[in-house]
């Protein structure tokens, strides 16, 4: 989808019939858009239900939206009271004003988005915050960070299925990791400036150990035009 000043691409690949991964894009004003990507712990029907409850509530809260940190705090309280018990959820939310290109964002235990600017990839400076809806973690708030985006920036929101993969060249070293995902992201952009997310997914699949258990994979790519 395209909106004059930015373009959006999304990829959602559940590993089973029911996914706990979530993404959404919500227009919250004449010139303001909310982006969200989240991941419920575990798989299957309970995770899928928790995701559906969170999605509905985020859409409701977005109608009275003020700040991303407030949204996470209110959502955390709502999920503790109304969602399936014991199902934690990570989430990153960002709000963009396409006129000023100011992005504000807050995270709840979610991997930091990757920013590609002028050929270099960095992780966004985030304050991780705690997972949503876990009863033993009360009392820690969320932070709101503002940043000035630039034309040509690409911002990748993703779930951990994008980097928690094993591959043969790293035998004994564990997972791919977010830093290597950033390197792959930069490479793929230089080679496939259009159709980016499918190309990135193909690269990840090439690296995977065959027959390993898969995780849900979700990504949202924001490109400023």
mmCIF file of C-alpha atoms in Angstrom:
data_model
loop_
_atom_site.group_PDB
_atom_site.id
_atom_site.type_symbol
_atom_site.label_atom_id
_atom_site.label_comp_id
_atom_site.label_asym_id
_atom_site.label_seq_id
_atom_site.Cartn_x
_atom_site.Cartn_y
_atom_site.Cartn_z
ATOM 1 C CA UNK A 1 0.000 0.000 0.000
ATOM 2 C CA UNK A 2 1.151 3.534 -0.678
ATOM 3 C CA UNK A 3 0.158 6.841 0.916
ATOM 4 C CA UNK A 4 1.917 9.629 -0.950
ATOM 5 C CA UNK A 5 4.800 10.038 1.513
ATOM 6 C CA UNK A 6 5.317 6.375 2.394
ATOM 7 C CA UNK A 7 4.868 2.834 1.137
ATOM 8 C CA UNK A 8 4.054 -0.252 3.210
ATOM 9 C CA UNK A 9 4.795 -3.896 2.595
ATOM 10 C CA UNK A 10 3.731 -6.704 4.931
ATOM 11 C CA UNK A 11 4.522 -10.386 5.225
ATOM 12 C CA UNK A 12 2.674 -12.810 7.505
ATOM 13 C CA UNK A 13 3.671 -16.467 7.532
ATOM 14 C CA UNK A 14 2.132 -18.596 10.303
ATOM 15 C CA UNK A 15 3.858 -21.895 11.056
ATOM 16 C CA UNK A 16 0.592 -23.632 12.033
ATOM 17 C CA UNK A 17 -3.110 -23.113 11.405
ATOM 18 C CA UNK A 18 -3.213 -20.614 14.291
ATOM 19 C CA UNK A 19 -0.682 -17.821 14.681
ATOM 20 C CA UNK A 20 0.233 -15.626 17.637
ATOM 21 C CA UNK A 21 1.985 -13.130 15.356
ATOM 22 C CA UNK A 22 0.249 -9.849 14.644
ATOM 23 C CA UNK A 23 0.654 -6.724 12.564
ATOM 24 C CA UNK A 24 -1.638 -3.813 11.895
ATOM 25 C CA UNK A 25 -1.672 -0.365 10.305
ATOM 26 C CA UNK A 26 -4.290 2.082 11.560
ATOM 27 C CA UNK A 27 -4.978 5.628 10.420
ATOM 28 C CA UNK A 28 -5.371 7.613 13.644
ATOM 29 C CA UNK A 29 -5.844 11.088 12.226
ATOM 30 C CA UNK A 30 -5.914 13.005 8.953
ATOM 31 C CA UNK A 31 -2.097 12.802 8.801
ATOM 32 C CA UNK A 32 -1.118 10.209 11.404
ATOM 33 C CA UNK A 33 -0.694 6.457 11.166
ATOM 34 C CA UNK A 34 -0.102 3.799 13.816
ATOM 35 C CA UNK A 35 1.975 0.690 13.031
ATOM 36 C CA UNK A 36 2.092 -2.346 15.295
ATOM 37 C CA UNK A 37 3.894 -5.694 15.188
ATOM 38 C CA UNK A 38 3.564 -8.218 18.006
ATOM 39 C CA UNK A 39 4.222 -11.795 19.018
ATOM 40 C CA UNK A 40 2.324 -13.854 21.598
ATOM 41 C CA UNK A 41 4.382 -16.448 23.487
ATOM 42 C CA UNK A 42 3.780 -19.992 22.273
ATOM 43 C CA UNK A 43 1.731 -21.252 19.345
ATOM 44 C CA UNK A 44 -1.717 -22.586 18.580
ATOM 45 C CA UNK A 45 -5.238 -21.649 19.552
ATOM 46 C CA UNK A 46 -4.512 -19.833 22.845
ATOM 47 C CA UNK A 47 -1.874 -17.633 21.228
ATOM 48 C CA UNK A 48 -4.216 -16.909 18.351
ATOM 49 C CA UNK A 49 -6.997 -15.911 20.757
ATOM 50 C CA UNK A 50 -4.688 -13.633 22.739
ATOM 51 C CA UNK A 51 -3.540 -11.984 19.498
ATOM 52 C CA UNK A 52 -7.144 -11.402 18.420
ATOM 53 C CA UNK A 53 -8.025 -9.812 21.780
ATOM 54 C CA UNK A 54 -4.953 -7.548 21.590
ATOM 55 C CA UNK A 55 -5.671 -6.561 17.993
ATOM 56 C CA UNK A 56 -9.250 -5.566 18.767
ATOM 57 C CA UNK A 57 -8.184 -3.551 21.803
ATOM 58 C CA UNK A 58 -5.369 -1.745 19.989
ATOM 59 C CA UNK A 59 -7.861 -0.706 17.305
ATOM 60 C CA UNK A 60 -10.243 0.549 19.996
ATOM 61 C CA UNK A 61 -7.508 2.459 21.859
ATOM 62 C CA UNK A 62 -6.186 3.974 18.627
ATOM 63 C CA UNK A 63 -9.430 5.953 18.310
ATOM 64 C CA UNK A 64 -8.426 7.984 21.389
ATOM 65 C CA UNK A 65 -4.716 7.853 20.701
ATOM 66 C CA UNK A 66 -2.307 10.249 22.405
ATOM 67 C CA UNK A 67 1.077 8.610 23.012
ATOM 68 C CA UNK A 68 2.623 5.247 22.180
ATOM 69 C CA UNK A 69 3.815 4.632 25.764
ATOM 70 C CA UNK A 70 0.325 5.309 27.140
ATOM 71 C CA UNK A 71 -1.131 2.924 24.599
ATOM 72 C CA UNK A 72 1.172 0.111 25.782
ATOM 73 C CA UNK A 73 0.474 0.838 29.449
ATOM 74 C CA UNK A 74 -3.293 0.805 28.913
ATOM 75 C CA UNK A 75 -3.090 -2.293 26.725
ATOM 76 C CA UNK A 76 -1.023 -4.091 29.363
ATOM 77 C CA UNK A 77 -3.691 -3.412 31.983
ATOM 78 C CA UNK A 78 -6.494 -4.493 29.675
ATOM 79 C CA UNK A 79 -4.805 -7.765 28.704
ATOM 80 C CA UNK A 80 -4.056 -8.651 32.333
ATOM 81 C CA UNK A 81 -7.785 -8.369 33.062
ATOM 82 C CA UNK A 82 -9.271 -9.805 29.866
ATOM 83 C CA UNK A 83 -6.850 -12.070 27.989
ATOM 84 C CA UNK A 84 -6.040 -15.764 28.502
ATOM 85 C CA UNK A 85 -3.865 -16.047 31.609
ATOM 86 C CA UNK A 86 -0.149 -16.673 31.379
ATOM 87 C CA UNK A 87 0.135 -15.631 27.725
ATOM 88 C CA UNK A 88 2.768 -12.905 27.509
ATOM 89 C CA UNK A 89 2.991 -10.769 24.387
ATOM 90 C CA UNK A 90 5.766 -8.632 22.921
ATOM 91 C CA UNK A 91 4.800 -5.589 20.864
ATOM 92 C CA UNK A 92 6.324 -2.611 19.103
ATOM 93 C CA UNK A 93 4.162 0.354 18.135
ATOM 94 C CA UNK A 94 5.122 3.354 16.051
ATOM 95 C CA UNK A 95 3.147 6.460 15.064
ATOM 96 C CA UNK A 96 4.194 8.442 11.995
ATOM 97 C CA UNK A 97 3.210 11.917 10.885
ATOM 98 C CA UNK A 98 3.916 11.804 7.127
ATOM 99 C CA UNK A 99 3.950 15.609 6.961
ATOM 100 C CA UNK A 100 6.772 16.163 9.468
ATOM 101 C CA UNK A 101 8.259 12.640 9.132
ATOM 102 C CA UNK A 102 8.428 12.422 12.934
ATOM 103 C CA UNK A 103 8.080 8.862 14.248
ATOM 104 C CA UNK A 104 7.331 8.116 17.871
ATOM 105 C CA UNK A 105 7.658 4.538 19.051
ATOM 106 C CA UNK A 106 7.476 2.353 22.158
ATOM 107 C CA UNK A 107 8.272 -1.295 22.735
ATOM 108 C CA UNK A 108 7.166 -4.031 25.111
ATOM 109 C CA UNK A 109 9.854 -6.718 25.108
ATOM 110 C CA UNK A 110 10.031 -6.798 21.308
ATOM 111 C CA UNK A 111 13.108 -6.852 19.019
ATOM 112 C CA UNK A 112 14.103 -3.331 17.920
ATOM 113 C CA UNK A 113 13.117 -2.307 14.376
ATOM 114 C CA UNK A 114 15.909 -2.034 11.801
ATOM 115 C CA UNK A 115 16.487 1.300 10.052
ATOM 116 C CA UNK A 116 18.195 1.378 6.661
ATOM 117 C CA UNK A 117 19.428 4.902 5.905
ATOM 118 C CA UNK A 118 21.840 5.788 3.101
ATOM 119 C CA UNK A 119 23.065 2.224 2.750
ATOM 120 C CA UNK A 120 23.712 1.561 6.461
ATOM 121 C CA UNK A 121 21.512 -0.535 8.762
ATOM 122 C CA UNK A 122 21.137 0.251 12.467
ATOM 123 C CA UNK A 123 18.794 -0.969 15.188
ATOM 124 C CA UNK A 124 16.429 1.735 16.402
ATOM 125 C CA UNK A 125 17.249 3.029 19.845
ATOM 126 C CA UNK A 126 14.484 1.472 21.933
ATOM 127 C CA UNK A 127 13.790 0.974 25.638
ATOM 128 C CA UNK A 128 12.650 -2.638 25.693
ATOM 129 C CA UNK A 129 9.897 -2.352 28.334
ATOM 130 C CA UNK A 130 8.353 -5.499 29.774
ATOM 131 C CA UNK A 131 6.241 -8.078 27.990
ATOM 132 C CA UNK A 132 2.532 -7.324 28.036
ATOM 133 C CA UNK A 133 0.081 -9.243 30.240
ATOM 134 C CA UNK A 134 2.488 -11.139 32.498
ATOM 135 C CA UNK A 135 1.097 -10.808 36.039
ATOM 136 C CA UNK A 136 4.441 -11.115 37.839
ATOM 137 C CA UNK A 137 5.918 -8.036 36.118
ATOM 138 C CA UNK A 138 3.722 -5.218 37.378
ATOM 139 C CA UNK A 139 4.907 -1.669 37.880
ATOM 140 C CA UNK A 140 7.414 -1.051 35.085
ATOM 141 C CA UNK A 141 6.248 1.490 32.540
ATOM 142 C CA UNK A 142 7.016 2.035 28.881
ATOM 143 C CA UNK A 143 9.010 4.783 27.213
ATOM 144 C CA UNK A 144 8.190 6.888 24.189
ATOM 145 C CA UNK A 145 11.015 7.819 21.826
ATOM 146 C CA UNK A 146 10.738 10.348 19.010
ATOM 147 C CA UNK A 147 12.965 10.359 15.976
ATOM 148 C CA UNK A 148 13.182 12.372 12.799
ATOM 149 C CA UNK A 149 12.816 10.138 9.766
ATOM 150 C CA UNK A 150 14.254 11.082 6.366
ATOM 151 C CA UNK A 151 13.073 10.544 2.819
ATOM 152 C CA UNK A 152 14.463 7.263 1.510
ATOM 153 C CA UNK A 153 14.527 5.627 4.959
ATOM 154 C CA UNK A 154 13.344 2.038 5.198
ATOM 155 C CA UNK A 155 12.131 0.767 8.571
ATOM 156 C CA UNK A 156 11.667 -2.968 9.192
ATOM 157 C CA UNK A 157 9.452 -4.185 12.027
ATOM 158 C CA UNK A 158 9.648 -7.959 12.497
ATOM 159 C CA UNK A 159 9.028 -10.851 14.871
ATOM 160 C CA UNK A 160 11.714 -13.171 16.232
ATOM 161 C CA UNK A 161 10.962 -15.850 13.614
ATOM 162 C CA UNK A 162 13.047 -13.660 11.303
ATOM 163 C CA UNK A 163 16.288 -14.180 13.216
ATOM 164 C CA UNK A 164 15.811 -17.163 15.539
ATOM 165 C CA UNK A 165 16.930 -19.701 12.962
ATOM 166 C CA UNK A 166 19.771 -22.199 13.018
ATOM 167 C CA UNK A 167 21.923 -22.642 9.985
ATOM 168 C CA UNK A 168 24.755 -25.052 9.190
ATOM 169 C CA UNK A 169 27.570 -22.494 8.949
ATOM 170 C CA UNK A 170 26.992 -21.552 12.578
ATOM 171 C CA UNK A 171 27.160 -25.089 13.961
ATOM 172 C CA UNK A 172 27.422 -24.841 17.724
ATOM 173 C CA UNK A 173 26.954 -21.072 17.675
ATOM 174 C CA UNK A 174 23.192 -21.068 17.987
ATOM 175 C CA UNK A 175 20.869 -18.635 16.326
ATOM 176 C CA UNK A 176 21.280 -16.265 13.415
ATOM 177 C CA UNK A 177 20.807 -13.181 15.617
ATOM 178 C CA UNK A 178 19.498 -9.674 15.014
ATOM 179 C CA UNK A 179 22.855 -8.245 13.907
ATOM 180 C CA UNK A 180 23.111 -10.733 11.062
ATOM 181 C CA UNK A 181 19.498 -10.064 10.142
ATOM 182 C CA UNK A 182 20.488 -6.401 9.777
ATOM 183 C CA UNK A 183 23.364 -7.344 7.470
ATOM 184 C CA UNK A 184 21.077 -9.542 5.357
ATOM 185 C CA UNK A 185 18.478 -6.759 5.216
ATOM 186 C CA UNK A 186 21.070 -4.327 3.851
ATOM 187 C CA UNK A 187 22.281 -6.842 1.268
ATOM 188 C CA UNK A 188 18.776 -7.681 0.086
ATOM 189 C CA UNK A 189 17.841 -4.002 -0.281
ATOM 190 C CA UNK A 190 20.840 -3.368 -2.509
ATOM 191 C CA UNK A 191 19.981 -6.363 -4.703
ATOM 192 C CA UNK A 192 16.135 -6.221 -4.653
ATOM 193 C CA UNK A 193 15.047 -2.655 -4.009
ATOM 194 C CA UNK A 194 11.444 -3.541 -4.872
ATOM 195 C CA UNK A 195 9.849 -6.849 -3.691
ATOM 196 C CA UNK A 196 11.984 -6.740 -0.571
ATOM 197 C CA UNK A 197 10.269 -8.894 2.040
ATOM 198 C CA UNK A 198 9.858 -12.006 -0.142
ATOM 199 C CA UNK A 199 13.528 -11.685 -1.143
ATOM 200 C CA UNK A 200 14.587 -11.423 2.522
ATOM 201 C CA UNK A 201 12.490 -14.466 3.397
ATOM 202 C CA UNK A 202 14.105 -16.456 0.579
ATOM 203 C CA UNK A 203 17.554 -15.613 1.962
ATOM 204 C CA UNK A 204 16.526 -16.786 5.430
ATOM 205 C CA UNK A 205 15.132 -20.030 4.061
ATOM 206 C CA UNK A 206 18.403 -20.648 2.230
ATOM 207 C CA UNK A 207 20.213 -20.430 5.576
ATOM 208 C CA UNK A 208 17.892 -22.645 7.578
ATOM 209 C CA UNK A 209 18.667 -26.135 8.720
ATOM 210 C CA UNK A 210 16.244 -28.412 6.878
ATOM 211 C CA UNK A 211 13.352 -29.869 8.857
ATOM 212 C CA UNK A 212 13.902 -27.684 11.910
ATOM 213 C CA UNK A 213 10.784 -26.509 13.774
ATOM 214 C CA UNK A 214 9.546 -23.286 12.257
ATOM 215 C CA UNK A 215 8.327 -20.166 14.018
ATOM 216 C CA UNK A 216 5.667 -17.730 12.887
ATOM 217 C CA UNK A 217 7.195 -14.960 10.781
ATOM 218 C CA UNK A 218 5.772 -11.493 10.410
ATOM 219 C CA UNK A 219 7.320 -8.308 9.060
ATOM 220 C CA UNK A 220 6.159 -4.816 8.195
ATOM 221 C CA UNK A 221 8.356 -2.604 5.994
ATOM 222 C CA UNK A 222 7.864 1.168 5.919
ATOM 223 C CA UNK A 223 9.595 3.083 3.112
ATOM 224 C CA UNK A 224 9.551 6.889 3.092
ATOM 225 C CA UNK A 225 9.204 8.239 -0.440
#
